[in-house]
mmCIF file of C-alpha atoms in Angstrom:
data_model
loop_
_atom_site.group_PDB
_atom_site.id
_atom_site.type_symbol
_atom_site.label_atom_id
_atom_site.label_comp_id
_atom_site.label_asym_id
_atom_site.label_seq_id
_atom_site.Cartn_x
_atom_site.Cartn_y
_atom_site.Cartn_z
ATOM 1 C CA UNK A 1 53.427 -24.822 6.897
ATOM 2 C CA UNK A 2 53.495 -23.700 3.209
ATOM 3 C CA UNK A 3 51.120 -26.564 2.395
ATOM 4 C CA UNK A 4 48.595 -25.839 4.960
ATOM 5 C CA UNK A 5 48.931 -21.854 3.729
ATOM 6 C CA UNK A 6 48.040 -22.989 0.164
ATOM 7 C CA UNK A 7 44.905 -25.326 1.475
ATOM 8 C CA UNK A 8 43.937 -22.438 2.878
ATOM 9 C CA UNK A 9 44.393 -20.071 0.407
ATOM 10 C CA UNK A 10 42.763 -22.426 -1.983
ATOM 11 C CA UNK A 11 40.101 -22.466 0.473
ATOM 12 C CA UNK A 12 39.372 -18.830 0.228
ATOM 13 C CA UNK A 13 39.207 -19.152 -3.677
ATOM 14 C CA UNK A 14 36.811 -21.585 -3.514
ATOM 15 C CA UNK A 15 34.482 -19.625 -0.701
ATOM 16 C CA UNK A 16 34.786 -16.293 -2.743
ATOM 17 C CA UNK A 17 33.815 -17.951 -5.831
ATOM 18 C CA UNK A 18 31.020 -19.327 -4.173
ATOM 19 C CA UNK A 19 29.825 -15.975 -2.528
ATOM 20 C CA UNK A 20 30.401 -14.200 -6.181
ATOM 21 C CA UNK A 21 28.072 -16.934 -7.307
ATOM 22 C CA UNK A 22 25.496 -16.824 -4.862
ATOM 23 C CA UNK A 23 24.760 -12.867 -5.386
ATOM 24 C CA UNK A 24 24.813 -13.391 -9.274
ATOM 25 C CA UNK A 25 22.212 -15.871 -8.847
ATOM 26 C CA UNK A 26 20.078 -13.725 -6.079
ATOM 27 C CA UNK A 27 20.470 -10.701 -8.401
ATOM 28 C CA UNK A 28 18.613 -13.197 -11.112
ATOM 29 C CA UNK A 29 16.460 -14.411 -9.122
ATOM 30 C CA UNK A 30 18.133 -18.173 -9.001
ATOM 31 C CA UNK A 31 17.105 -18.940 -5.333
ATOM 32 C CA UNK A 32 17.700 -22.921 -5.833
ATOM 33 C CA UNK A 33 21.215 -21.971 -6.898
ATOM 34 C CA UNK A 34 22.180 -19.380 -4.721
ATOM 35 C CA UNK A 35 21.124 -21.761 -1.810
ATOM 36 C CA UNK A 36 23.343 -23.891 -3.142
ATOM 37 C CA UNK A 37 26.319 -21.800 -3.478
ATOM 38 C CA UNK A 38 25.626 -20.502 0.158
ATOM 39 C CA UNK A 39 25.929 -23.499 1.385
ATOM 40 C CA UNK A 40 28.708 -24.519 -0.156
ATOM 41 C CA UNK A 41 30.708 -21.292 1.618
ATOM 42 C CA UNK A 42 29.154 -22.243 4.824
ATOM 43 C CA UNK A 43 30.672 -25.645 4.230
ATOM 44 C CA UNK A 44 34.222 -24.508 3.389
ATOM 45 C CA UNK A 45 34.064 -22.227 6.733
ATOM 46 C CA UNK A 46 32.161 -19.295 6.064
ATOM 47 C CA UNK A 47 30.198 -19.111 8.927
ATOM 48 C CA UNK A 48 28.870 -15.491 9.364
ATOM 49 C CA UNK A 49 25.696 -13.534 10.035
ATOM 50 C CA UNK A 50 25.578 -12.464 6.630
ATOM 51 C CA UNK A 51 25.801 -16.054 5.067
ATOM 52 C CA UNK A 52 23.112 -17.467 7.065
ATOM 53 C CA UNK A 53 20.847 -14.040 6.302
ATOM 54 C CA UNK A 54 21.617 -14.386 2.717
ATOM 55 C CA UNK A 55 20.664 -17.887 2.903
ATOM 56 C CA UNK A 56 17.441 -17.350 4.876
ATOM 57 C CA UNK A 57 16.373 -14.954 2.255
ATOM 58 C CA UNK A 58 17.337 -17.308 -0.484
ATOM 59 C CA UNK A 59 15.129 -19.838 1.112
ATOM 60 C CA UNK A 60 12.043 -17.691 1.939
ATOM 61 C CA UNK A 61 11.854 -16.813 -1.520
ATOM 62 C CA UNK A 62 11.124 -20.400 -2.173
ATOM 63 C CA UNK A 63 8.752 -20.550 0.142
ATOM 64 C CA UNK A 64 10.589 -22.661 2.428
ATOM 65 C CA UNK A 65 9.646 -21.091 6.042
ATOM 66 C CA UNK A 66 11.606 -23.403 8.464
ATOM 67 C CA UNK A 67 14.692 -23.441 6.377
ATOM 68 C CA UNK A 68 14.269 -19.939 6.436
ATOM 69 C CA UNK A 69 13.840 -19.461 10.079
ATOM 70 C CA UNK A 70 16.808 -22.255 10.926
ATOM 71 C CA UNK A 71 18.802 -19.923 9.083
ATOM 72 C CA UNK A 72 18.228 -17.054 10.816
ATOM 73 C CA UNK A 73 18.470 -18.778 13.957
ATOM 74 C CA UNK A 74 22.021 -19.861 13.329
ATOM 75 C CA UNK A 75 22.623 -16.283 12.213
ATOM 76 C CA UNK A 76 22.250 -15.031 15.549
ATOM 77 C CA UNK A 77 24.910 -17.596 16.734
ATOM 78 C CA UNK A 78 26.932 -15.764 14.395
ATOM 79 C CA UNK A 79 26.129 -11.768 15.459
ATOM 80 C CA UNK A 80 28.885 -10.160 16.739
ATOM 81 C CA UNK A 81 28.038 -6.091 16.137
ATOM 82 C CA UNK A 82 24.683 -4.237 16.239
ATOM 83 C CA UNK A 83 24.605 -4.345 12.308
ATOM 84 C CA UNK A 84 24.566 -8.147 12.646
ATOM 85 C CA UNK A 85 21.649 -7.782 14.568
ATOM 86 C CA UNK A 86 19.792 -5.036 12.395
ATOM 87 C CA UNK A 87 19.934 -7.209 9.331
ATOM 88 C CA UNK A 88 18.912 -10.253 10.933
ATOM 89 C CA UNK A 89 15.776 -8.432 12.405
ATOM 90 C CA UNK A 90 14.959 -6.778 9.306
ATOM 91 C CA UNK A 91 15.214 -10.175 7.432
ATOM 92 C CA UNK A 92 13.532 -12.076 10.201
ATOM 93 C CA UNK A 93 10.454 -9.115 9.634
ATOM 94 C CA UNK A 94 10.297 -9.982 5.935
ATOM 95 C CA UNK A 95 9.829 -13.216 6.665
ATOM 96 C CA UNK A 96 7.122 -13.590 8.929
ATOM 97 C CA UNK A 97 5.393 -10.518 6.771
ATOM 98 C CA UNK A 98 5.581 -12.706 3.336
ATOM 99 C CA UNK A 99 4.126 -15.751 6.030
ATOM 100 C CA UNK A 100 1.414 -13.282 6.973
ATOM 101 C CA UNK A 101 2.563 -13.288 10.409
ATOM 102 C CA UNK A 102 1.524 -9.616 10.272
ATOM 103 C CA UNK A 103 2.633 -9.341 14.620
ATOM 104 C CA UNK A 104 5.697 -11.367 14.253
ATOM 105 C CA UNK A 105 6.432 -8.487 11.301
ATOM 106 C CA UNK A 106 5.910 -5.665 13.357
ATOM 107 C CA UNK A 107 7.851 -7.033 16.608
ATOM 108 C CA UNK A 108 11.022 -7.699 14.789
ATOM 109 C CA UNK A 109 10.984 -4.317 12.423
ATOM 110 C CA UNK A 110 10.554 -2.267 15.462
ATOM 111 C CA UNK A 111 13.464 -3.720 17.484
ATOM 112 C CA UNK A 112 15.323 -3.057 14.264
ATOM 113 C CA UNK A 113 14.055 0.608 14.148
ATOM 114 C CA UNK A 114 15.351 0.661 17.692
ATOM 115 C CA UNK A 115 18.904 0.005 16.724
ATOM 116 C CA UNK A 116 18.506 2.377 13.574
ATOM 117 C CA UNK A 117 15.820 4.810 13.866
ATOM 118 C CA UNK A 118 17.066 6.611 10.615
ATOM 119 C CA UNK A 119 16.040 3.192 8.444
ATOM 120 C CA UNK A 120 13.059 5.181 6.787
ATOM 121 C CA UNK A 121 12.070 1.974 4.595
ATOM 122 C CA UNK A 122 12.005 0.265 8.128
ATOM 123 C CA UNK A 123 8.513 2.439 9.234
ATOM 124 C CA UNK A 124 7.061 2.459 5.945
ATOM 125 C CA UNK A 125 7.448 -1.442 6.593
ATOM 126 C CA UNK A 126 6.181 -1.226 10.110
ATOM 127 C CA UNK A 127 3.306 0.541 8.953
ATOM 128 C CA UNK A 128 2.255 -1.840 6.687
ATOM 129 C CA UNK A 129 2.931 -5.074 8.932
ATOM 130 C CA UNK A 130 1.103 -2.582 11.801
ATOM 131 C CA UNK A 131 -2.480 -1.975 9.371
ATOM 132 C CA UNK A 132 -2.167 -5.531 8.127
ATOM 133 C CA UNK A 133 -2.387 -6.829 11.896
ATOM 134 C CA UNK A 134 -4.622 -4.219 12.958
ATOM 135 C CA UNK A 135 -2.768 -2.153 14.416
ATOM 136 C CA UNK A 136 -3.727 1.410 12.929
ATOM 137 C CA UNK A 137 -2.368 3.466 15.734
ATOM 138 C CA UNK A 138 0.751 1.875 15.641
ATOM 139 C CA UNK A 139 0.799 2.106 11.735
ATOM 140 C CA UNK A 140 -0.389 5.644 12.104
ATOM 141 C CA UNK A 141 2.865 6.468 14.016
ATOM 142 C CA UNK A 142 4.767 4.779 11.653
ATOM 143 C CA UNK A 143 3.247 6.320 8.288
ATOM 144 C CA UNK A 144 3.402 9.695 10.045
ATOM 145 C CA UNK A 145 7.334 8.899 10.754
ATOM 146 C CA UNK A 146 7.568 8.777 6.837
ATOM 147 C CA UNK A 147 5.908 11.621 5.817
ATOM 148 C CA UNK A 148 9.073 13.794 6.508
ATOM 149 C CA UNK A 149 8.896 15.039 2.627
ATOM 150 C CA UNK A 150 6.818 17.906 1.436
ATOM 151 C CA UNK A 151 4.733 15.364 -0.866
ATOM 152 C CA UNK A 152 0.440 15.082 0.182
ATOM 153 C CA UNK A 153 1.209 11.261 -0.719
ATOM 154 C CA UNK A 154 3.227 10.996 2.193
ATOM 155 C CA UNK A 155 0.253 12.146 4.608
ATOM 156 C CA UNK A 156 -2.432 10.248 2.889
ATOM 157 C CA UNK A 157 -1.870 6.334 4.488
ATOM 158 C CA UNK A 158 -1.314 8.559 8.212
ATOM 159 C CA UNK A 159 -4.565 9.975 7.481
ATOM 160 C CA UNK A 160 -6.494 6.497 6.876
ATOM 161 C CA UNK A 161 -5.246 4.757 9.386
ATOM 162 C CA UNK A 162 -5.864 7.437 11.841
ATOM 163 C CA UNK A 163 -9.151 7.330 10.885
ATOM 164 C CA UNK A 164 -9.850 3.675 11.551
ATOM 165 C CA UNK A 165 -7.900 4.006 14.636
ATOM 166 C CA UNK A 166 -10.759 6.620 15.441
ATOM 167 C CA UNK A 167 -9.285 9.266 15.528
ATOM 168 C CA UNK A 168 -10.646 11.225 13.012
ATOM 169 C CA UNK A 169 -9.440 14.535 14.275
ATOM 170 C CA UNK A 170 -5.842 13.356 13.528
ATOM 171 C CA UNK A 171 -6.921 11.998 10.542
ATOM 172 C CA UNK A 172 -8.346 15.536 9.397
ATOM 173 C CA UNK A 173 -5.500 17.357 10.399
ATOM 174 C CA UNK A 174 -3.266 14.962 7.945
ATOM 175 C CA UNK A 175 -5.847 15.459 4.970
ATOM 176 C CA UNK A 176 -5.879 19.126 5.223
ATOM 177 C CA UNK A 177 -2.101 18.396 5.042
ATOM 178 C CA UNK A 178 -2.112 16.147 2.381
ATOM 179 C CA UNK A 179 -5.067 18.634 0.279
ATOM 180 C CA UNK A 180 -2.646 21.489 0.751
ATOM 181 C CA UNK A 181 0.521 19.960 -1.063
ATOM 182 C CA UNK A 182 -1.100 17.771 -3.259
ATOM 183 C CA UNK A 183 -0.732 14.365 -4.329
ATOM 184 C CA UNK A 184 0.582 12.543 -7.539
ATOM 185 C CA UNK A 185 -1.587 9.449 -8.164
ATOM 186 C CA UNK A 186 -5.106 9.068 -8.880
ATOM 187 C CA UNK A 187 -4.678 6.018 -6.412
ATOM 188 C CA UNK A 188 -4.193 9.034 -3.400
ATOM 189 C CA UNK A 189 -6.710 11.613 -4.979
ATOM 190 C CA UNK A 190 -9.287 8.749 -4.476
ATOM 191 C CA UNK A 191 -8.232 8.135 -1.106
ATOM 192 C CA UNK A 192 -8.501 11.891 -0.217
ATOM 193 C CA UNK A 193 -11.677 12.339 -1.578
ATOM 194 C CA UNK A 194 -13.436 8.901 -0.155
ATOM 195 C CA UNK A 195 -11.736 10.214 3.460
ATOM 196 C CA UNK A 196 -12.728 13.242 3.173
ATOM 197 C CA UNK A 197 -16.660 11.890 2.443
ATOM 198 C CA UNK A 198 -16.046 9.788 4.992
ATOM 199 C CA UNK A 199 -14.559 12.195 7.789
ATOM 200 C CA UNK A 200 -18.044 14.844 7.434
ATOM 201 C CA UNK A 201 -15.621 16.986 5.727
ATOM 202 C CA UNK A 202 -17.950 18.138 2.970
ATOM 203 C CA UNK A 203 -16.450 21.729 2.192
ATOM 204 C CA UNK A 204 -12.918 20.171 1.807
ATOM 205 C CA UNK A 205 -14.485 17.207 -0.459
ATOM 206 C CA UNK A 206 -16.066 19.977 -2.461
ATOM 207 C CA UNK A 207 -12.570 21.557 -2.730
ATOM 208 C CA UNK A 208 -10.478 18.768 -3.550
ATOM 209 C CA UNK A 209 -13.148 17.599 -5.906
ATOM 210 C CA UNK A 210 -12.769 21.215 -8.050
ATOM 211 C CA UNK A 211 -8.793 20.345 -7.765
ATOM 212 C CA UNK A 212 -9.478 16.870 -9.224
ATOM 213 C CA UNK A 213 -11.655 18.717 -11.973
ATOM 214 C CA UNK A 214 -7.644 21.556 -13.258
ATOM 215 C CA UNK A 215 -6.340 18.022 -14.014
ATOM 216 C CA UNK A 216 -7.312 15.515 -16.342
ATOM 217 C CA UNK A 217 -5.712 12.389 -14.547
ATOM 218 C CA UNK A 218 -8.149 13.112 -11.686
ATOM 219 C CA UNK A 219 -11.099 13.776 -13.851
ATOM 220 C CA UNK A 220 -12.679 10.779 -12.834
ATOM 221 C CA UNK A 221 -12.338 11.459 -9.505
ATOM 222 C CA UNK A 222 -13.996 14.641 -9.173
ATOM 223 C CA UNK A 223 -17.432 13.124 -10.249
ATOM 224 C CA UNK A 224 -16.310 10.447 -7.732
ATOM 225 C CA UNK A 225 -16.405 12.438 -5.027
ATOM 226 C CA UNK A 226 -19.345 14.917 -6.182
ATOM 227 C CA UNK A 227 -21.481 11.378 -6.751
ATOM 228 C CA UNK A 228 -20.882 10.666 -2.901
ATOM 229 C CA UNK A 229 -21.515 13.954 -1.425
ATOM 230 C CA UNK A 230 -25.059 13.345 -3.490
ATOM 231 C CA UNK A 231 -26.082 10.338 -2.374
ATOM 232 C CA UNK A 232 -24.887 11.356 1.604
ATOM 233 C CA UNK A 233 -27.703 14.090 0.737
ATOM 234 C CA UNK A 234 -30.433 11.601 -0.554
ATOM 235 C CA UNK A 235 -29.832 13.146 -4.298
ATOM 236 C CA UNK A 236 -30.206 9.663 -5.672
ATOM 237 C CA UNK A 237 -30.430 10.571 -9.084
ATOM 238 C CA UNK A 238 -27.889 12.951 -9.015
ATOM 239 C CA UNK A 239 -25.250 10.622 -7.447
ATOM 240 C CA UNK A 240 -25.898 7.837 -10.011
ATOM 241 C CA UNK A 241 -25.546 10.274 -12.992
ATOM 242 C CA UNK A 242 -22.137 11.720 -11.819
ATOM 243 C CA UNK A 243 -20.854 7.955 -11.302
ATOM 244 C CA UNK A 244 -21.767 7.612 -14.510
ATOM 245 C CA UNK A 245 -19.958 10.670 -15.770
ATOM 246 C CA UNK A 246 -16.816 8.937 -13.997
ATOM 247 C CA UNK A 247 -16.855 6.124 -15.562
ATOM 248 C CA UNK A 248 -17.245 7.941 -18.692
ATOM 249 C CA UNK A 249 -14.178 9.864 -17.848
ATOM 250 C CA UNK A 250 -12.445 6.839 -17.953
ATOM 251 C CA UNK A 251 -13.222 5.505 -13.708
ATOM 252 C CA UNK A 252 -14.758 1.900 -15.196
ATOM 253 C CA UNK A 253 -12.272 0.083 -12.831
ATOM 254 C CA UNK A 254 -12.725 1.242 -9.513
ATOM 255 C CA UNK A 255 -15.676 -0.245 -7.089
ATOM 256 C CA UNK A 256 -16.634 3.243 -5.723
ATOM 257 C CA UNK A 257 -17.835 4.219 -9.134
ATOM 258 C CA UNK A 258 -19.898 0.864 -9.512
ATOM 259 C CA UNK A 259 -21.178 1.028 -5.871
ATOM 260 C CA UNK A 260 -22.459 4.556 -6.328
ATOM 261 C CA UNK A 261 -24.377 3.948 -9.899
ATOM 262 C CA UNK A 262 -26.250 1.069 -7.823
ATOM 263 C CA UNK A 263 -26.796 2.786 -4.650
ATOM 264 C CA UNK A 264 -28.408 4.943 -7.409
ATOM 265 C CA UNK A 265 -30.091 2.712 -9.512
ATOM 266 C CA UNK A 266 -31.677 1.546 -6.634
ATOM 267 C CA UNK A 267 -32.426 3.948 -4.636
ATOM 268 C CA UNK A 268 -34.064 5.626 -7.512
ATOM 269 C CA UNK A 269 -36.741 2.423 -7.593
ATOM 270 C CA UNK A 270 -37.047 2.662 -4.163
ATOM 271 C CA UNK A 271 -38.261 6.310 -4.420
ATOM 272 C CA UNK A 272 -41.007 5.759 -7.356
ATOM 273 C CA UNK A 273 -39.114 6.542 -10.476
ATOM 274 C CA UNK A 274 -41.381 4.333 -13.174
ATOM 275 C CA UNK A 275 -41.449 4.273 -16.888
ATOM 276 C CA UNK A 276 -38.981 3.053 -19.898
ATOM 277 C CA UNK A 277 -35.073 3.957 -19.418
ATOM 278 C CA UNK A 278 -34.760 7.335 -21.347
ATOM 279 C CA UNK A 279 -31.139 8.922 -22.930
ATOM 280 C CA UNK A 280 -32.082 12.211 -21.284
ATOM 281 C CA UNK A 281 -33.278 13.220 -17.707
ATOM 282 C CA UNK A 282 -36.502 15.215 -17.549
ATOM 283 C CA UNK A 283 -34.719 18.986 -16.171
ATOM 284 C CA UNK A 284 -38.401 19.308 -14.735
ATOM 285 C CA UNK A 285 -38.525 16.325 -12.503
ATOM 286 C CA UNK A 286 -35.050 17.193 -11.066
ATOM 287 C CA UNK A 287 -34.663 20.753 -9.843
ATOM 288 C CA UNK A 288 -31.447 20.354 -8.468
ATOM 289 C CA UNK A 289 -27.980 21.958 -10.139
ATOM 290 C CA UNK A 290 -26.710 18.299 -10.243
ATOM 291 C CA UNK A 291 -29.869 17.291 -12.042
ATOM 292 C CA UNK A 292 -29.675 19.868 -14.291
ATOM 293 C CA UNK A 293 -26.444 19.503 -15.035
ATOM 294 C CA UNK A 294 -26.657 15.692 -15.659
ATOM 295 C CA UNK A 295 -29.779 16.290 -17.791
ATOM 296 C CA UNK A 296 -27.526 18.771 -20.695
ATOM 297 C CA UNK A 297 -25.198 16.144 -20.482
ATOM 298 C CA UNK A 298 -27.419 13.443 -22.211
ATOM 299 C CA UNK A 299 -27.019 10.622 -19.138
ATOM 300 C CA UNK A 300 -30.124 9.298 -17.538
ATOM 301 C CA UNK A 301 -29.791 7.275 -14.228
ATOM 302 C CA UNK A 302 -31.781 4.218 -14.969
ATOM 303 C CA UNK A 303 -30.285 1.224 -17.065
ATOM 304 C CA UNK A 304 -26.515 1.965 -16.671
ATOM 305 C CA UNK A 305 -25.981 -1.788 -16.601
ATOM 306 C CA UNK A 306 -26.844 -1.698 -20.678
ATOM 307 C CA UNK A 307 -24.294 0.327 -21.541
ATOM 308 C CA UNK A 308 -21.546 -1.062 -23.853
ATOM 309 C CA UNK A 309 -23.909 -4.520 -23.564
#
C-alpha cells in the first residue's frame, strides 16, 4: 500500500511538472513543446477537458487542424460541468475561425454565448465570424450587444454592418449615436464619415467633417469626407483638390484618398479641362467656395500623380 501511494504520488509530481511546463511554454509561444508536455500529462493520467483544450490550442497554433479537432473531440469525452463545455466551444470557434470556417465560427461561439451570455469578448467574436461569413444581421446583433459602453467606437462596426444588411435606417440611428459621443481612432472617424456619404446623410457628413477639422489626428479626414460630398455633387475639381489637401495632411495611405484624386483627375478630362498642369487653379473658371478655396491654397487638380516623382 505505501508503495503504490508513493507511485502515485510520484505520479502527480511528474503530471504537475508537466502542466507547469506546458503553460510556460504556451505563455512563450513554444507550441511544439507545450504539445509535448501535454501529452506527456495525458499519458501519466491526466485526462481532462482542460488538457485536451489546452492541447487543441497548442496544436492549432501550428497549424495542425485535425490534431486540433481530435483534441477537442476527446475533450468532450472528458466534459463533466457547463464550464467544460463553454471552453471547449469557445476553443472549437477559434479554430474553425483561424481555418476560415467563418459558419463553423459563428455556430460554436453562439452555443457558447448561450451558456454565458455575459462573455462580452464572445459577441465581439461572433460578430466578426458573423460579417466574415456574411452574415451582417447576425453580426449587427452581435456588435450592437457590445456597444454597452458610452464610447462612438463601440457603435461604429453596428452601424456598417447594418448598413450592408440593408438596413440603413438602423444603421443611421447607430451613426448619429456614434457622431454624438465620438470616436478615438482615425480608423472609426473614416468609417463615420465614408457611412455617412454613403447612407445620403449629407448634413451629418458635413458635421462630422467640421469635428474632424477641432482635431488634428482627423485632419485628414475632414477633406476626406468634404472630397466625397463633392464629387456625389459632380464638383469634380473640387473633390480632387480636397483629396489632395488630405493627403497633404498626412492621408497618403488610405485608398479613399487615392480613389477620389482619380475619380477627379478623370472626371475633370472627361468634362473638357485642356491645357498644361498649372500650380494654381484659375478662381475664375471655378465659382464654387470649394474652388475658391482650393485655388488660395496653391493645389491644382490635374497631374497629382507627379507629385513627390
Amino acid at each position: 500500500m505505501t508503495g503504490w501511494s508513493q507511485g502515485a504520488g510520484h505520479r502527480a509530481i511528474r503530471v504537475k511538472s508537466s502542466l507547469m511546463e506546458a503553460r510556460g511554454a504556451m505563455t512563450l509561444g513554444l507550441y511544439g513543446r507545450a504539445k509535448r508536455a501535454i501529452a506527456r500529462a495525458i499519458a501519466l493520467g491526466w485526462r481532462t477537458s482542460s488538457a485536451y483544450r489546452d492541447l487543441a490550442v497548442a496544436c492549432a497554433a501550428e497549424d495542425e487542424w485535425d490534431h486540433a479537432r481530435r483534441a477537442v473531440a476527446l475533450g468532450w469525452s472528458f466534459a463533466r460541468s457547463a464550464q467544460d463545455a463553454f471552453t471547449l466551444l469557445r476553443v472549437s470557434g477559434e479554430i474553425a475561425f483561424r481555418r476560415g470556417d467563418y459558419p463553423g465560427a459563428v455556430t460554436a461561439w453562439q452555443q457558447a454565448l448561450a451558456l454565458r451570455p455575459e462573455w462580452d469578448r464572445g459577441w465581439y467574436r461572433l460578430g466578426l465570424a458573423s460579417a466574415c461569413s456574411g452574415a451582417y444581421r447576425t453580426a449587427e446583433m452581435a456588435f450592437r450587444t457590445c456597444a454597452r459602453g458610452g464610447k462612438g467606437d463601440d457603435w461604429v462596426l453596428p452601424a456598417v454592418c447594418a448598413y450592408l444588411a440593408n438596413m440603413p435606417r438602423v444603421a443611421a440611428s447607430h451613426l448619429h449615436l456614434a457622431v454624438r459621443q465620438g470616436v478615438s481612432t482615425p480608423r472609426h472617424a473614416r468609417a463615420l464619415g465614408a457611412l455617412a456619404v454613403a447612407l445620403g446623410e449629407q448634413q451629418l457628413a458635413l458635421n462630422w467633417a467640421q469635428a474632424c477639422a477641432s482635431d488634428a489626428r482627423f485632419a485628414p479626414i475632414e477633406h476626406e469626407v468634404r472630397a466625397l460630398l463633392a464629387w456625389l455633387e459632380g464638383d469634380v475639381a473640387a473633390s480632387a483638390c480636397l483629396a489632395k489637401k488630405a493627403v497633404m495632411a498626412g492621408g497618403q495611405h488610405h485608398a479613399l484618398v487615392y480613389l477620389a484624386m482619380e475619380a477627379g483627375n478623370r472626371g475633370a478630362g472627361f468634362h473638357g479641362h485642356h491645357g498644361q498642369a498649372s500650380s494654381t487653379m484659375d478662381a475664375q473658371e471655378h465659382r464654387t467656395n470649394r474652388g475658391r478655396e482650393c485655388d488660395a491654397s496653391g493645389m491644382d487638380h490635374r497631374g497629382f500623380g507627379d507629385d513627390g516623382a
